[in-house]
Each structure stands twice: as C-alpha cells, then as structure tokens.
C-alpha cells in the first residue's frame, strides 16, 4: 500500500524521511514491475508517495525508449522540469536514446540493467534496493493510497480512506468474477479472441531479466543487459506464496522467456513442468516473449505442456516471414518449421491465445519479403498481431544495411498487417471492465482521474 501525505506537519522541518515522491511509469510489464519494486523500496524507507506530481519532492520516471513512446516521454520530462521536484529518469530511454534525452535533460539516470544503482542516489536510506524482494504486481498509478503515520489526518479522512480500501478490495473480487467466470469462459467457448497481455491487476512472477539475443535492429539489449535467470527454487517459492493467497492464474514476465535458465543450467520446459506439478490449480495465464527459435528447439516437449490446457496464452515475436530478412535481423529461423509448431500448439489446445509481433520496412525488405510475412500471418492465424515500423537506432548494426525503405511504404505495409489482425479482435475482447467502471465513477464524481 502506498503512502500519501497532505503535507508536512506544521513546525516540522522536512527531512529525507519526510520526502515525497511520485512515479510515472510507461512501457512493458518489466517496467511496471520495476516501478512497483521502486515504490515498495521508497515506502519501506519512510518516503511518502503522493498522487499529484506537483506535490512531489522526487519525480521518478520509468521510461520505455521505443519510438512509439519516446516523443511523449520527452514531452513529459520537459513539463516536469517546470515543477519543484527533482526528476530521476529510470528505465530504458537513457540507454536507447541517450542523445535525444540529453537534449532535454541533464539530471540523474538509472538504466534498467543497473537498477540497483538507485541505492547510490539514496545512500542514506536504511533498506537497500538490492536487498528488496521482487514484486508480484505491476505498478498502477493512483492506486492503493495510505497516509503517512507522521501526518495529522482527521479521523473522518482515515475512515473514508479505510472504507475506500474496502470498496477497492470488493471491486477487485467482482472484476475477477466477471473477467474469469463470465468474459473469458465465453470467449473460450466461442473461440473468439481477446487481448493478450500481462494483467496489470493479476499476479505476476518475473522469471528472468535480460536477453541472450543480439538482434541487429534492437537497442533494448543495451538497456536490459544479458540474461539473468531467477533460480527455479525461488520461482517455486513465489508460486507457493501465490497459492497461499488464493492466486492460481499467474503471468510469467521475462525479456527472453525462451532462453530462461540457459545461464544457470536449466531451461523453460523444465521450469514449466515443475510449476504445473506444484499444484493442479495453477494456470500460466500469460507467458511473455518466447523467441520462435526456442519454440522450434523445444518442439514436442513444449506442445505436450500446451496440451494440458494450463498454458493459456503466450507471446512469440517472429518479426518477419522472410528468412532472408530474419537472417539480416540476426534472428535466423526455419519459417516452415515454426508454422508447424504454431499449428501443433493450436491443435493440442484450441483455446490457446498466441500473440506475435512484426516489423515492417526493415532495410532492404522487398515486396517478396513482405508477401512472405503476409503469408506467415495467414497460415498461423495468430490471435493478436502487433505491427511496428522499423526504427533506426545509432547503436544498432542494422543502420549499415541498405537500401532504406521509404516512410510511406512502411506505413502502407503496417496498415495491411494491422488490417489483417483486426477481424480477429472483437469489441468484447477489448473491453477493460475496470476502466469502464472508473469512467462511470468519474462521471458521477466518485473517482478522480490520476494526474500524469
């Protein structure tokens, strides 16, 4: 639970212990878990979280760095510079776009792979970030506030806060019933697809950080570093904690889940077997980022796990259907073998949801290459396809590949792929029940939209 203060008590000099902080988080599930862990770290050290950035002494931004997020993040940084709080930029942006960030910001930064360096920013804090347990929730801005024990709060405010906390708990129970007992069974029975992602309100376990890949276009690896797998025993302990809390639907968060364990002498299939054997009620709600090469490597072993019906969804970013382009991307793949694996998974468990990702306009991509991507999507019938235009980073090898593809060609190819995916997404699958209730409460004056 987060601490929110209405101000420093009169007559008290504000110290580091009394400092307030605000977190702005954007990006993927990794970023959300990092933000939640930072929040827990600061609160444990008696800093106070506020729900309005204008009131914060410290403003921590967990950034993304992808081209779809960077312009907005840079704009937000410029707006925050007008406020009183010291800004600390965390996440991937400082590593992925250092030149663009330097144009608007010259303050302190902590990149994702070196997040423990946050202890250097707060050397006087008693509890160290490196000693904090990992979190099992994603950060959700504006949620779960608690007053500082040092603040003088009227008893009516405390009562209202306690009542609001009770209502939020009840709301979560109702939302879970609707989501898991009504919406998802309906979609599974009808075969209709739905959004595939980490549930921000669900239980998540980070199984590894970093990546073993070396994709020629990717700057994320500069931010997240090499693969660092969590031990199977530690993951099993988190599973047992989840069970003790009545949590059986679990998302596995990772930058490179397919490579899990290769740095510690094990692998993903071995981990999944142990997790599913731990308790028959456990379901893997979402398995993030399984590289296609590992699906092909694990083959029938992985398909047998899918056949249990307890791996509900996964993400496998293929990026292109052209083996020539995949080789240039440094992601070599036998595309026909990959198609076979996808088809076998869907046959083993027809309700499994599979999400993929494509990059259009990679340097030298021809019409023939693009047609092979279209053919892959038609053959595999993915439940969700994300399509992005190629973006060139100064640190990446792909900048040396020519010819470059015109912007208008990339836009057209992206539109085609997105249009192909759209018929498989229905309105009901896109409904964020929690967000709908928030909007209704907002219109009735019962809920305040968080400030960003």
XYZ file of C-alpha atoms in Angstrom:
452
model
C 0.000 0.000 0.000
C 1.234 3.421 -0.929
C 1.563 6.364 1.427
C 0.008 9.680 0.532
C 0.598 12.800 2.570
C -1.378 16.028 2.579
C 1.705 17.975 3.592
C 4.422 18.287 6.182
C 3.132 18.773 9.745
C 3.425 22.359 10.941
C 6.643 23.132 12.788
C 8.476 20.139 11.404
C 11.478 20.551 9.178
C 11.217 18.303 6.129
C 13.988 15.679 6.146
C 14.856 12.871 3.744
C 12.495 10.663 5.781
C 9.659 13.068 5.121
C 10.294 13.496 1.411
C 7.511 12.832 -1.018
C 7.779 11.013 -4.323
C 5.733 10.448 -7.445
C 6.158 7.691 -10.038
C 5.271 7.921 -13.708
C 5.550 4.558 -15.430
C 5.288 3.732 -19.107
C 6.244 0.736 -21.196
C 6.059 -3.020 -20.757
C 5.373 -5.383 -17.872
C 9.072 -5.283 -16.936
C 8.800 -1.530 -16.451
C 5.628 -1.947 -14.404
C 7.267 -4.448 -12.073
C 10.362 -2.267 -11.702
C 8.186 0.727 -10.826
C 6.296 -1.291 -8.217
C 9.559 -2.506 -6.674
C 10.931 1.062 -6.513
C 7.691 2.214 -4.902
C 7.940 -0.536 -2.273
C 11.598 0.348 -1.638
C 10.911 4.050 -1.055
C 7.869 3.429 1.118
C 9.782 0.906 3.237
C 12.309 3.676 3.834
C 9.528 6.025 5.008
C 9.345 8.217 1.934
C 5.785 9.203 1.135
C 4.064 8.606 -2.181
C 1.808 11.391 -3.430
C -0.922 11.174 -6.042
C -0.174 14.514 -7.728
C 3.169 15.209 -9.348
C 3.056 18.893 -8.335
C 3.419 17.901 -4.668
C 6.414 15.612 -5.095
C 9.970 16.308 -3.939
C 11.172 13.428 -6.125
C 9.746 12.512 -9.530
C 10.770 9.085 -10.781
C 10.021 8.253 -14.407
C 10.141 4.623 -15.527
C 10.666 5.057 -19.258
C 10.296 2.861 -22.336
C 12.520 4.186 -25.151
C 10.601 2.667 -28.062
C 9.703 5.056 -30.904
C 6.009 4.827 -30.025
C 6.710 6.142 -26.502
C 9.829 8.324 -26.689
C 8.275 11.565 -28.069
C 5.637 11.567 -25.338
C 8.186 10.753 -22.630
C 10.456 13.603 -23.709
C 7.492 15.973 -23.670
C 6.515 14.851 -20.157
C 10.100 15.395 -18.943
C 10.003 18.971 -20.221
C 6.716 19.555 -18.404
C 8.045 18.048 -15.170
C 11.098 20.338 -15.303
C 8.746 23.240 -14.556
C 7.858 21.685 -11.192
C 9.716 21.742 -7.873
C 10.575 18.039 -7.727
C 13.937 16.545 -8.669
C 13.496 14.291 -11.706
C 15.189 10.887 -11.854
C 14.927 9.058 -15.174
C 14.914 5.266 -14.864
C 14.306 2.530 -17.380
C 15.329 2.028 -20.990
C 15.208 5.532 -22.505
C 18.643 6.666 -21.179
C 20.311 3.675 -22.854
C 18.282 3.542 -26.057
C 18.046 7.255 -26.906
C 20.882 8.974 -24.961
C 21.335 11.800 -27.478
C 17.640 12.716 -27.620
C 17.348 12.551 -23.841
C 20.424 14.784 -23.415
C 18.698 17.472 -25.475
C 16.057 17.970 -22.774
C 17.523 16.516 -19.571
C 20.890 16.590 -17.781
C 19.886 15.101 -14.429
C 20.393 11.699 -12.829
C 19.523 8.497 -14.689
C 19.441 4.785 -13.871
C 19.140 2.322 -16.757
C 17.201 -0.908 -16.448
C 20.111 -3.351 -16.219
C 21.709 -1.247 -13.456
C 18.571 -0.547 -11.432
C 20.307 -1.449 -8.188
C 22.361 1.732 -8.638
C 19.340 3.532 -7.268
C 20.943 2.858 -3.879
C 23.685 5.309 -4.924
C 21.066 8.026 -5.367
C 19.708 7.329 -1.877
C 22.847 6.315 0.090
C 21.361 7.254 3.465
C 18.319 5.005 3.251
C 18.347 2.134 5.727
C 16.899 -0.555 3.467
C 18.732 -1.182 0.200
C 17.074 -1.754 -3.152
C 19.378 -4.683 -3.886
C 18.012 -6.470 -0.806
C 14.336 -5.950 -1.668
C 12.205 -8.947 -2.621
C 10.913 -8.901 -6.172
C 7.328 -7.776 -6.602
C 4.435 -9.794 -7.985
C 2.345 -6.854 -9.132
C 2.606 -4.246 -11.826
C 2.619 -0.610 -10.759
C -0.732 1.120 -11.279
C -0.563 4.860 -10.821
C -3.053 6.403 -8.438
C -3.926 3.146 -6.648
C -3.893 1.997 -3.036
C -3.010 5.082 -1.035
C -2.233 5.181 2.691
C -1.499 8.178 4.855
C 1.902 8.712 6.451
C 1.947 7.900 10.144
C 3.607 11.314 10.672
C 0.792 13.282 9.035
C -2.047 14.735 11.126
C -5.138 13.375 9.389
C -8.731 13.901 10.634
C -10.449 10.742 11.804
C -13.130 11.209 9.116
C -10.444 11.122 6.405
C -8.972 7.967 7.877
C -12.409 6.373 7.962
C -13.107 7.341 4.360
C -9.720 6.018 3.265
C -10.332 2.711 5.050
C -13.805 2.465 3.512
C -12.379 3.237 0.068
C -9.769 0.498 0.537
C -12.556 -1.948 1.430
C -14.524 -0.931 -1.663
C -11.440 -1.357 -3.853
C -10.945 -4.861 -2.480
C -14.594 -5.703 -3.137
C -14.313 -4.193 -6.611
C -11.367 -6.445 -7.411
C -13.316 -9.542 -6.371
C -16.252 -8.517 -8.590
C -13.967 -7.721 -11.535
C -12.205 -11.060 -11.206
C -15.543 -12.892 -11.202
C -16.658 -11.024 -14.340
C -13.298 -11.473 -16.076
C -12.606 -15.108 -15.249
C -16.096 -16.568 -14.742
C -18.035 -14.686 -17.440
C -15.902 -12.963 -20.062
C -13.029 -15.428 -20.544
C -15.141 -18.646 -20.458
C -17.450 -17.064 -23.038
C -14.527 -16.267 -25.295
C -13.031 -19.743 -24.843
C -16.335 -21.473 -25.612
C -16.955 -19.403 -28.725
C -13.338 -19.430 -29.906
C -13.391 -15.633 -30.158
C -10.036 -13.933 -29.489
C -9.213 -11.330 -26.829
C -6.363 -9.088 -25.843
C -3.247 -10.983 -24.854
C -1.084 -9.259 -22.252
C 0.004 -9.270 -18.623
C -2.972 -8.449 -16.416
C -1.913 -5.292 -14.512
C -4.098 -6.343 -11.584
C -3.097 -10.005 -11.699
C -0.316 -11.999 -10.065
C 2.962 -11.952 -11.981
C 6.312 -13.641 -11.454
C 9.464 -12.341 -13.084
C 11.350 -15.470 -14.134
C 14.332 -13.695 -15.709
C 15.744 -10.359 -16.809
C 17.890 -9.523 -19.793
C 18.283 -11.271 -23.122
C 20.561 -13.771 -24.869
C 19.754 -12.387 -28.321
C 21.706 -9.933 -30.416
C 19.134 -8.662 -32.919
C 20.686 -6.236 -35.380
C 17.888 -3.636 -35.034
C 17.363 -3.780 -31.257
C 18.597 -1.201 -28.754
C 16.638 -2.694 -25.858
C 19.520 -5.098 -25.190
C 21.694 -2.051 -24.356
C 19.212 -1.194 -21.609
C 18.352 -4.603 -20.151
C 21.715 -6.399 -20.402
C 22.437 -10.105 -20.684
C 20.217 -12.902 -19.419
C 19.910 -13.267 -15.635
C 17.570 -16.123 -14.705
C 15.904 -16.454 -11.316
C 16.523 -19.861 -9.760
C 13.722 -22.454 -10.129
C 13.590 -22.826 -6.334
C 12.988 -19.097 -5.880
C 10.260 -19.164 -8.527
C 8.612 -22.176 -6.861
C 8.648 -20.305 -3.549
C 6.831 -17.393 -5.213
C 4.345 -19.899 -6.646
C 3.676 -21.255 -3.143
C 3.154 -17.734 -1.826
C 0.677 -17.127 -4.655
C -1.219 -20.298 -3.765
C -1.362 -19.264 -0.105
C -3.054 -16.036 -1.254
C -5.541 -17.861 -3.443
C -3.801 -16.799 -6.656
C -3.715 -19.550 -9.271
C -3.675 -17.586 -12.528
C -0.111 -16.403 -12.951
C 1.725 -14.455 -15.646
C 5.399 -15.155 -16.277
C 7.223 -11.919 -17.058
C 10.544 -12.043 -18.884
C 12.589 -10.227 -21.507
C 13.546 -13.554 -23.103
C 11.450 -16.351 -21.596
C 12.508 -18.903 -24.188
C 16.127 -18.582 -23.027
C 15.155 -18.938 -19.356
C 17.671 -20.983 -17.387
C 20.330 -21.352 -20.063
C 22.664 -19.282 -17.881
C 22.083 -21.494 -14.811
C 21.941 -24.977 -16.306
C 18.208 -25.469 -16.798
C 15.514 -24.438 -19.307
C 11.961 -23.144 -19.690
C 10.330 -26.550 -20.254
C 11.861 -27.899 -17.043
C 10.595 -24.862 -15.105
C 7.065 -25.113 -16.524
C 6.870 -28.813 -15.639
C 7.839 -28.102 -12.036
C 5.376 -25.222 -11.750
C 2.435 -27.211 -13.150
C 3.288 -30.173 -10.918
C 3.313 -27.953 -7.822
C -0.475 -27.573 -7.771
C -3.061 -28.791 -10.275
C -4.941 -25.484 -9.950
C -2.029 -23.406 -11.284
C -2.535 -21.882 -14.721
C 0.011 -19.869 -16.699
C -2.218 -17.027 -17.791
C 0.453 -15.387 -19.968
C 3.968 -16.405 -20.954
C 5.839 -13.348 -22.174
C 8.367 -13.251 -25.010
C 9.220 -16.763 -26.188
C 11.612 -16.412 -29.129
C 10.494 -18.585 -32.111
C 13.839 -20.393 -32.168
C 13.151 -21.817 -28.691
C 9.651 -22.977 -29.643
C 11.279 -24.901 -32.502
C 14.041 -26.195 -30.219
C 11.655 -27.422 -27.513
C 9.225 -28.793 -30.118
C 7.024 -31.648 -28.883
C 8.096 -31.174 -25.243
C 6.539 -27.721 -25.212
C 3.478 -28.873 -27.153
C 2.784 -31.535 -24.504
C 2.728 -28.806 -21.869
C 0.306 -26.814 -24.023
C -1.876 -29.930 -24.318
C -2.604 -29.734 -20.576
C -4.719 -26.629 -21.245
C -2.960 -24.829 -18.406
C -0.810 -22.520 -20.522
C -3.481 -20.049 -21.560
C -1.559 -17.584 -23.741
C 1.919 -16.667 -24.895
C 3.793 -14.065 -26.887
C 6.205 -15.140 -29.614
C 7.549 -12.249 -31.690
C 8.546 -13.571 -35.113
C 9.219 -10.090 -36.688
C 9.196 -11.251 -40.341
C 8.085 -14.125 -42.536
C 11.126 -13.791 -44.778
C 14.078 -15.994 -43.898
C 16.366 -13.586 -45.775
C 15.207 -10.642 -43.640
C 15.314 -12.734 -40.456
C 18.942 -13.573 -41.175
C 19.743 -9.860 -41.567
C 17.920 -9.248 -38.287
C 20.205 -11.846 -36.688
C 17.132 -13.947 -35.889
C 17.639 -16.982 -38.178
C 14.606 -19.249 -38.324
C 13.170 -22.103 -40.360
C 9.826 -20.439 -41.070
C 8.071 -23.630 -42.193
C 9.148 -25.436 -39.014
C 7.849 -22.508 -36.957
C 4.481 -22.609 -38.749
C 4.238 -26.318 -37.953
C 4.895 -25.690 -34.246
C 2.211 -22.980 -34.079
C -0.328 -25.244 -35.803
C 0.525 -28.136 -33.463
C 0.028 -25.916 -30.410
C -3.392 -24.813 -31.638
C -4.364 -28.409 -32.329
C -3.132 -29.555 -28.900
C -5.126 -26.823 -27.126
C -7.507 -24.932 -29.461
C -8.265 -22.240 -26.854
C -4.625 -21.144 -26.503
C -4.095 -17.496 -27.427
C -0.930 -16.625 -29.320
C 0.343 -13.094 -29.839
C 3.084 -12.143 -32.276
C 4.924 -9.036 -33.414
C 6.102 -7.899 -36.851
C 8.491 -5.212 -38.040
C 7.807 -3.720 -41.459
C 10.298 -1.745 -43.516
C 13.471 -3.400 -42.289
C 16.310 -2.168 -44.552
C 16.255 -3.923 -47.949
C 12.826 -5.539 -47.324
C 11.338 -6.229 -50.756
C 7.734 -6.777 -51.819
C 8.515 -10.504 -51.969
C 9.822 -10.400 -48.374
C 6.685 -8.606 -47.251
C 4.440 -11.083 -49.074
C 6.155 -13.876 -47.125
C 5.272 -12.057 -43.899
C 1.644 -11.783 -45.004
C 1.648 -15.490 -45.866
C 3.008 -16.378 -42.429
C 0.215 -14.458 -40.722
C -2.428 -16.114 -42.901
C -1.044 -19.580 -42.238
C -0.616 -19.196 -38.465
C -3.851 -17.348 -37.591
C -2.352 -15.530 -34.615
C -4.889 -14.186 -32.131
C -3.120 -10.839 -31.859
C -0.577 -9.204 -34.149
C 1.418 -6.099 -33.272
C 2.949 -4.409 -36.318
C 5.631 -1.723 -35.997
C 7.589 0.340 -38.475
C 11.338 -0.169 -38.444
C 13.139 2.440 -36.342
C 16.858 3.034 -36.622
C 18.988 3.427 -33.502
C 22.526 4.811 -33.757
C 23.950 1.903 -31.727
C 22.489 -0.876 -33.897
C 24.122 -2.832 -36.728
C 21.056 -2.529 -38.952
C 21.977 1.086 -39.703
C 24.667 -0.329 -42.036
C 22.109 -2.234 -44.123
C 20.808 -0.622 -47.313
C 18.630 0.341 -49.071
C 16.372 2.036 -46.540
C 12.627 1.717 -47.008
C 10.590 4.926 -47.602
C 8.306 6.042 -44.798
C 5.184 5.835 -46.927
C 5.983 2.212 -47.852
C 6.407 1.311 -44.179
C 3.096 2.976 -43.331
C 1.259 1.045 -46.050
C 2.766 -2.296 -45.024
C 1.955 -1.617 -41.376
C -1.647 -0.788 -42.310
C -2.005 -4.061 -44.222
C -0.763 -6.156 -41.279
C -2.916 -4.323 -38.771
C -5.974 -4.732 -41.005
C -5.270 -8.457 -41.200
C -5.275 -8.696 -37.415
C -8.311 -6.515 -36.823
C -11.054 -9.015 -37.764
C -9.739 -11.343 -35.043
C -10.245 -8.705 -32.347
C -13.864 -8.104 -31.281
C -15.253 -5.279 -29.207
C -15.985 -7.503 -26.203
C -12.379 -8.675 -26.085
C -11.188 -5.084 -25.871
C -13.442 -4.062 -23.008
C -11.402 -3.084 -19.962
C -14.088 -3.636 -17.352
C -12.128 -1.832 -14.664
C -11.657 1.215 -16.917
C -15.368 1.300 -17.793
C -16.307 1.340 -14.096
C -13.719 4.071 -13.455
C -15.239 6.238 -16.187
C -18.721 5.756 -14.780
C -17.451 6.675 -11.299
C -15.651 9.695 -12.780
C -18.864 10.972 -14.397
C -20.693 10.538 -11.089
C -17.947 12.412 -9.219
C -16.944 9.318 -7.232
C -13.469 8.867 -8.703
C -10.707 11.303 -9.609
C -8.661 10.735 -12.747
C -4.922 10.374 -11.806
C -2.644 13.216 -12.908
C 0.192 12.274 -15.265
